[in-house]
Amino acid sequence: MASPIIDCTPFREELLDLAGRLPQVPRADLYDFLDQAGELAEDLPKGLSAALDSFNAEGNTDGYLLLRGLPVDPSELPDTPTTTPAPLDRPLFVMEAMLALAGRRLGLHTGYQELRSGTVYHDVYPSPGAHYLSSETSETTLEFHTEMAYHVLQPNYVMLACSRADHERRAETLVGSVRKALPLLDERTRARLFDRRMPCCVDVAFRGGEEDPGAIAEVKPLYGDEGDPFLGYDRELLAPEDPRDKEAVAALSQALDDVTIGVKLEPGDVLIIDNFRTTHARTPFSPRWDGEDRWLHRVYIRTERNGQLSGGERAGDVVSFTPRR
């Protein structure tokens, strides 16, 4: 089985050259920035572009691709942010450039109107008192979830780029692949989960200001090709009511736990998660609030697969929330 880890060390100089050809203030005109990234993505090193194209076309058993050894920013990287969104005049970081180039090889960067003020690039950093469902949590586990499984325009890929790791190198991004978990489920459980709509709550950002609107969406835990299904799963938000559904979801949860892989992100890493075949989580870590805390950059990518594009969209578009039904 091919490794999901791609050593990008040999490509550093080529990638730095491509990054240098991008507009250096991306948020000044994000559409233009991402359009230029799309053109430059055609010139990615062959070994990297082939890996991205293969993952985009077929995925893999692990459910993720890890680009390791990418060029990183020099030592004058500023302090880890404490507020969001980023200033419009913030200069381009190398890891943001890597998300632009690799992401445009895969599809279209997408922002979500209700999330992070509708921005496309997200800084992910620890924040005191963050909601337990937020990526800004640190000292508690961010539980397994398929990103926005309850959203009609769910992203195909979640991309995480690391500019700065946590101090103790403890934090792990956990990925559970349905392709690994499926063989652990018996036929009865598979049949119960497949193409069956179950009530699902939504993240705080999509609740329209209500503290708890309840299960306003419906999600199918398994759907698509019965032999190679897609996954819709959220440990905190999926809310089956029928006891048989609860039992089946519990079996799925256990199977995903049993096949989970942990990835400790290092500066120079880009993790690409197949958001239609996996669930992911993050283990706790201890921030020090010293300007040197863990700092990731996140983007969401949509492609033509799974009905996520209807035609005419551009990289940098921002979409509004429609719950799955």
Coordinates of C-alpha atoms in Angstrom, one line a residue:
M1 CA 0.0 0.0 0.0
A2 CA 1.4 3.4 -1.0
S3 CA 2.3 5.8 1.8
P4 CA 0.1 8.8 2.3
I5 CA 3.2 10.9 3.1
I6 CA 4.9 12.8 0.3
D7 CA 8.4 14.0 0.9
C8 CA 8.5 17.5 -0.6
T9 CA 12.1 18.3 0.4
P10 CA 13.4 17.9 -3.2
F11 CA 10.8 20.4 -4.4
R12 CA 11.6 23.2 -2.0
E13 CA 13.4 25.6 -4.3
E14 CA 10.8 25.1 -7.1
L15 CA 8.0 25.7 -4.7
L16 CA 9.6 28.8 -3.2
D17 CA 10.0 30.2 -6.8
L18 CA 6.3 29.6 -7.4
A19 CA 5.3 31.2 -4.1
G20 CA 7.4 34.2 -5.0
R21 CA 5.4 34.6 -8.2
L22 CA 2.1 34.9 -6.3
P23 CA 0.7 38.3 -5.3
Q24 CA 2.3 39.0 -1.9
V25 CA -0.8 40.5 -0.2
P26 CA -3.4 37.8 -0.9
R27 CA -6.4 39.3 0.8
A28 CA -6.1 42.6 -1.1
D29 CA -7.7 40.7 -4.1
L30 CA -8.3 37.1 -3.1
Y31 CA -10.0 36.2 -6.4
D32 CA -7.0 37.4 -8.4
F33 CA -4.6 35.7 -5.9
L34 CA -6.3 32.3 -6.3
D35 CA -6.7 32.7 -10.1
Q36 CA -2.9 33.2 -10.3
A37 CA -2.4 30.3 -8.0
G38 CA -4.5 28.1 -10.3
E39 CA -2.2 29.0 -13.3
L40 CA 0.9 28.4 -11.3
A41 CA -0.4 25.1 -10.0
E42 CA 0.0 23.8 -13.5
D43 CA 3.8 24.2 -13.0
L44 CA 4.0 22.2 -9.7
P45 CA 6.9 19.7 -9.6
K46 CA 5.8 16.5 -11.4
G47 CA 6.2 14.2 -8.3
L48 CA 3.9 16.5 -6.3
S49 CA 1.3 17.2 -9.0
A50 CA 1.0 13.5 -9.7
A51 CA 0.4 12.7 -6.1
L52 CA -2.3 15.4 -5.8
D53 CA -4.0 14.4 -9.1
S54 CA -4.1 10.7 -8.0
F55 CA -5.5 11.6 -4.6
N56 CA -8.1 13.8 -6.2
A57 CA -9.2 11.2 -8.6
E58 CA -9.2 8.1 -6.4
G59 CA -8.4 9.0 -2.8
N60 CA -6.6 6.4 -0.8
T61 CA -7.2 3.9 2.0
D62 CA -5.9 6.2 4.7
G63 CA -8.2 9.1 3.7
Y64 CA -5.5 11.8 3.8
L65 CA -2.4 13.0 2.0
L66 CA 0.5 14.6 4.0
L67 CA 2.8 16.9 2.2
R68 CA 5.9 17.0 4.4
G69 CA 9.1 19.0 4.1
L70 CA 7.6 22.0 2.3
P71 CA 9.4 25.3 2.5
V72 CA 8.6 27.3 5.7
D73 CA 8.7 30.9 6.6
P74 CA 12.0 32.3 8.0
S75 CA 12.7 32.8 11.7
E76 CA 10.9 36.2 11.7
L77 CA 7.5 34.6 11.6
P78 CA 5.3 36.9 13.7
D79 CA 3.6 35.9 16.9
T80 CA 0.8 33.4 16.7
P81 CA -2.5 35.3 16.2
T82 CA -4.9 35.9 19.0
T83 CA -7.8 37.4 16.9
T84 CA -9.6 36.6 13.7
P85 CA -10.0 37.3 10.8
A86 CA -6.5 38.3 9.6
P87 CA -5.9 41.9 8.5
L88 CA -6.5 42.5 4.8
D89 CA -3.0 43.9 4.4
R90 CA -1.2 40.9 6.0
P91 CA 1.6 39.7 3.7
L92 CA 1.6 36.2 2.3
F93 CA 3.1 33.4 4.4
V94 CA 4.8 30.5 2.7
M95 CA 2.4 28.0 4.1
E96 CA -0.5 30.1 2.8
A97 CA 1.1 30.0 -0.6
M98 CA 1.4 26.2 -0.3
L99 CA -2.3 26.0 0.5
A100 CA -3.0 28.1 -2.6
L101 CA -0.9 26.1 -5.0
A102 CA -1.8 22.6 -3.8
G103 CA -5.5 23.6 -3.2
R104 CA -5.9 25.0 -6.7
R105 CA -4.5 21.7 -8.1
L106 CA -7.4 20.0 -6.3
G107 CA -10.3 22.4 -6.8
L108 CA -11.8 25.7 -5.6
H109 CA -11.1 27.4 -2.3
T110 CA -14.4 28.2 -0.6
G111 CA -15.5 30.3 2.3
Y112 CA -18.6 29.8 4.3
Q113 CA -20.6 32.9 5.0
E114 CA -21.5 32.1 8.6
L115 CA -18.0 30.8 9.5
R116 CA -15.1 33.1 10.4
S117 CA -16.8 36.2 9.0
G118 CA -17.0 34.5 5.6
T119 CA -13.2 34.4 5.1
V120 CA -11.5 31.8 3.0
Y121 CA -8.2 31.5 4.8
H122 CA -8.5 30.7 8.5
D123 CA -5.8 31.0 11.2
V124 CA -6.2 28.1 13.7
Y125 CA -4.7 28.8 17.1
P126 CA -5.6 28.2 20.7
S127 CA -8.0 30.6 22.4
P128 CA -8.8 30.8 26.1
G129 CA -12.4 29.7 26.8
A130 CA -13.1 28.5 23.3
H131 CA -16.3 26.6 22.7
Y132 CA -15.7 22.8 22.9
L133 CA -16.8 22.4 19.3
S134 CA -14.4 25.1 18.1
S135 CA -11.0 24.5 16.4
E136 CA -9.7 27.0 18.8
T137 CA -10.0 24.6 21.7
S138 CA -6.7 23.3 23.0
E139 CA -6.8 21.6 26.4
T140 CA -9.7 19.3 25.5
T141 CA -10.2 16.9 22.6
L142 CA -11.8 18.2 19.5
E143 CA -14.0 15.2 18.8
F144 CA -14.3 13.3 15.6
H145 CA -16.3 15.0 12.8
T146 CA -16.7 15.0 9.1
E147 CA -16.4 18.7 8.4
M148 CA -19.8 20.3 7.8
A149 CA -21.4 16.9 7.1
Y150 CA -24.7 18.7 7.7
H151 CA -24.1 21.3 5.0
V152 CA -25.4 20.8 1.4
L153 CA -22.1 22.4 0.1
Q154 CA -19.8 20.4 2.4
P155 CA -16.2 20.8 1.3
N156 CA -14.5 17.9 -0.5
Y157 CA -11.2 18.6 1.3
V158 CA -10.0 20.1 4.5
M159 CA -6.4 21.4 4.2
L160 CA -4.3 22.2 7.2
A161 CA -0.9 23.8 6.9
C162 CA 1.5 24.1 9.9
S163 CA 3.5 27.3 10.4
R164 CA 4.2 26.5 14.1
A165 CA 3.7 23.3 16.2
D166 CA 2.7 23.2 19.8
H167 CA 5.5 23.6 22.3
E168 CA 5.6 20.0 23.5
R169 CA 4.8 18.4 20.1
R170 CA 1.8 16.7 21.7
A171 CA -1.1 17.7 19.4
E172 CA -2.2 15.0 17.0
T173 CA -4.7 15.4 14.2
L174 CA -6.6 12.0 14.1
V175 CA -8.0 10.6 10.9
G176 CA -10.4 7.7 10.7
S177 CA -11.1 6.4 7.2
V178 CA -14.3 4.7 6.2
R179 CA -12.4 2.5 3.7
K180 CA -10.6 1.0 6.7
A181 CA -13.5 1.0 9.1
L182 CA -16.1 -0.6 6.7
P183 CA -14.6 -4.2 6.8
L184 CA -15.0 -4.1 10.6
L185 CA -18.8 -3.6 10.4
D186 CA -21.2 -6.6 9.9
E187 CA -23.7 -6.7 7.1
R188 CA -26.6 -5.8 9.3
T189 CA -24.9 -2.7 10.7
R190 CA -23.8 -1.6 7.2
A191 CA -27.4 -2.0 5.9
R192 CA -28.8 0.0 8.8
L193 CA -26.4 2.9 8.2
F194 CA -26.5 3.0 4.5
D195 CA -28.6 5.7 2.8
R196 CA -30.5 6.3 6.1
R197 CA -31.1 9.9 7.1
M198 CA -30.5 10.6 10.8
P199 CA -31.1 13.8 12.7
C200 CA -28.0 16.0 13.1
C201 CA -27.3 19.2 15.0
V202 CA -25.0 21.9 13.5
D203 CA -22.0 23.8 14.7
V204 CA -22.5 27.0 16.6
A205 CA -21.7 29.2 13.6
F206 CA -24.6 27.8 11.6
R207 CA -27.3 28.1 14.3
G208 CA -28.5 31.5 13.2
G209 CA -27.9 33.0 16.6
E210 CA -30.0 30.4 18.5
E211 CA -28.2 28.7 21.4
D212 CA -29.6 25.3 20.5
P213 CA -32.0 25.0 17.5
G214 CA -31.9 21.2 17.8
A215 CA -31.3 18.7 14.9
I216 CA -32.0 21.0 12.0
A217 CA -30.2 18.8 9.4
E218 CA -30.3 15.1 8.4
V219 CA -27.2 13.2 7.6
K220 CA -26.6 9.7 6.1
P221 CA -23.7 8.0 7.9
L222 CA -23.0 5.9 4.8
Y223 CA -24.1 6.7 1.3
G224 CA -23.1 6.5 -2.4
D225 CA -21.5 3.2 -3.6
E226 CA -22.4 0.4 -1.1
G227 CA -19.1 -1.2 -1.7
D228 CA -17.1 2.0 -1.3
P229 CA -19.4 4.4 0.5
F230 CA -18.9 8.0 1.6
L231 CA -19.1 8.9 5.3
G232 CA -21.2 11.5 7.1
Y233 CA -20.3 11.4 10.8
D234 CA -20.0 13.7 13.8
R235 CA -19.6 12.3 17.3
E236 CA -21.0 15.4 19.0
L237 CA -23.7 16.4 16.5
L238 CA -25.2 13.3 14.9
A239 CA -28.3 12.5 17.0
P240 CA -30.0 9.2 16.0
E241 CA -33.3 8.6 17.8
D242 CA -34.2 5.0 16.9
P243 CA -32.4 2.6 19.3
R244 CA -31.3 0.5 16.3
D245 CA -29.8 3.6 14.7
K246 CA -28.0 4.4 17.9
E247 CA -26.6 0.9 18.1
A248 CA -25.4 1.1 14.5
V249 CA -23.8 4.5 14.9
A250 CA -22.0 3.2 18.1
A251 CA -20.6 0.3 16.1
L252 CA -19.4 2.8 13.4
S253 CA -17.8 5.0 16.0
Q254 CA -15.9 2.0 17.4
A255 CA -14.8 0.9 14.0
L256 CA -13.5 4.4 13.2
D257 CA -11.7 4.5 16.6
D258 CA -10.1 1.2 15.8
V259 CA -8.6 2.4 12.5
T260 CA -7.6 5.9 13.6
I261 CA -4.2 7.2 12.5
G262 CA -2.6 10.1 14.4
V263 CA -0.5 12.8 12.6
K264 CA 1.6 15.3 14.5
L265 CA 1.9 18.3 12.2
E266 CA 5.3 20.0 12.0
P267 CA 6.2 23.3 10.4
G268 CA 6.4 22.7 6.6
D269 CA 3.5 20.1 6.6
V270 CA 0.3 20.4 4.7
L271 CA -2.4 17.8 5.6
I272 CA -5.1 17.2 3.0
I273 CA -8.1 15.3 4.5
D274 CA -10.6 13.6 2.2
N275 CA -13.7 15.0 3.8
F276 CA -16.2 12.6 2.1
R277 CA -14.4 9.4 3.3
T278 CA -13.1 10.3 6.8
T279 CA -13.7 11.8 10.1
H280 CA -11.0 13.8 12.0
A281 CA -10.3 15.0 15.4
R282 CA -7.5 16.7 17.4
T283 CA -5.9 15.7 20.7
P284 CA -5.3 18.1 23.6
F285 CA -2.2 20.2 24.0
S286 CA -1.1 22.9 26.5
P287 CA -0.7 26.5 25.1
R288 CA 1.6 28.9 26.9
W289 CA 0.1 32.2 25.5
D290 CA 3.6 33.4 24.7
G291 CA 3.3 34.2 21.0
E292 CA 4.8 30.9 20.1
D293 CA 1.7 28.7 20.3
R294 CA 0.5 26.2 17.7
W295 CA -0.5 28.0 14.4
L296 CA -2.2 26.3 11.5
H297 CA -3.7 27.7 8.4
R298 CA -6.9 26.1 7.1
V299 CA -8.8 26.2 3.8
Y300 CA -11.7 24.3 2.4
I301 CA -11.7 23.0 -1.1
R302 CA -14.7 22.0 -3.3
T303 CA -14.5 20.0 -6.5
E304 CA -17.0 18.8 -9.1
R305 CA -17.5 15.5 -7.4
N306 CA -20.3 14.9 -4.9
G307 CA -22.4 17.7 -6.4
Q308 CA -20.5 20.4 -4.7
L309 CA -20.2 22.6 -7.8
S310 CA -22.9 23.4 -10.3
G311 CA -20.9 25.5 -12.8
G312 CA -19.5 29.0 -12.9
E313 CA -18.0 29.0 -9.4
R314 CA -14.6 30.6 -8.8
A315 CA -11.9 29.9 -6.2
G316 CA -12.6 32.4 -3.4
D317 CA -16.4 32.2 -3.5
V318 CA -18.3 32.4 -0.2
V319 CA -21.4 30.2 0.1
S320 CA -24.3 30.4 2.5
F321 CA -25.7 27.6 4.7
T322 CA -28.3 25.2 3.6
P323 CA -28.8 22.2 5.9
R324 CA -28.8 18.7 4.4
R325 CA -32.3 17.1 4.4

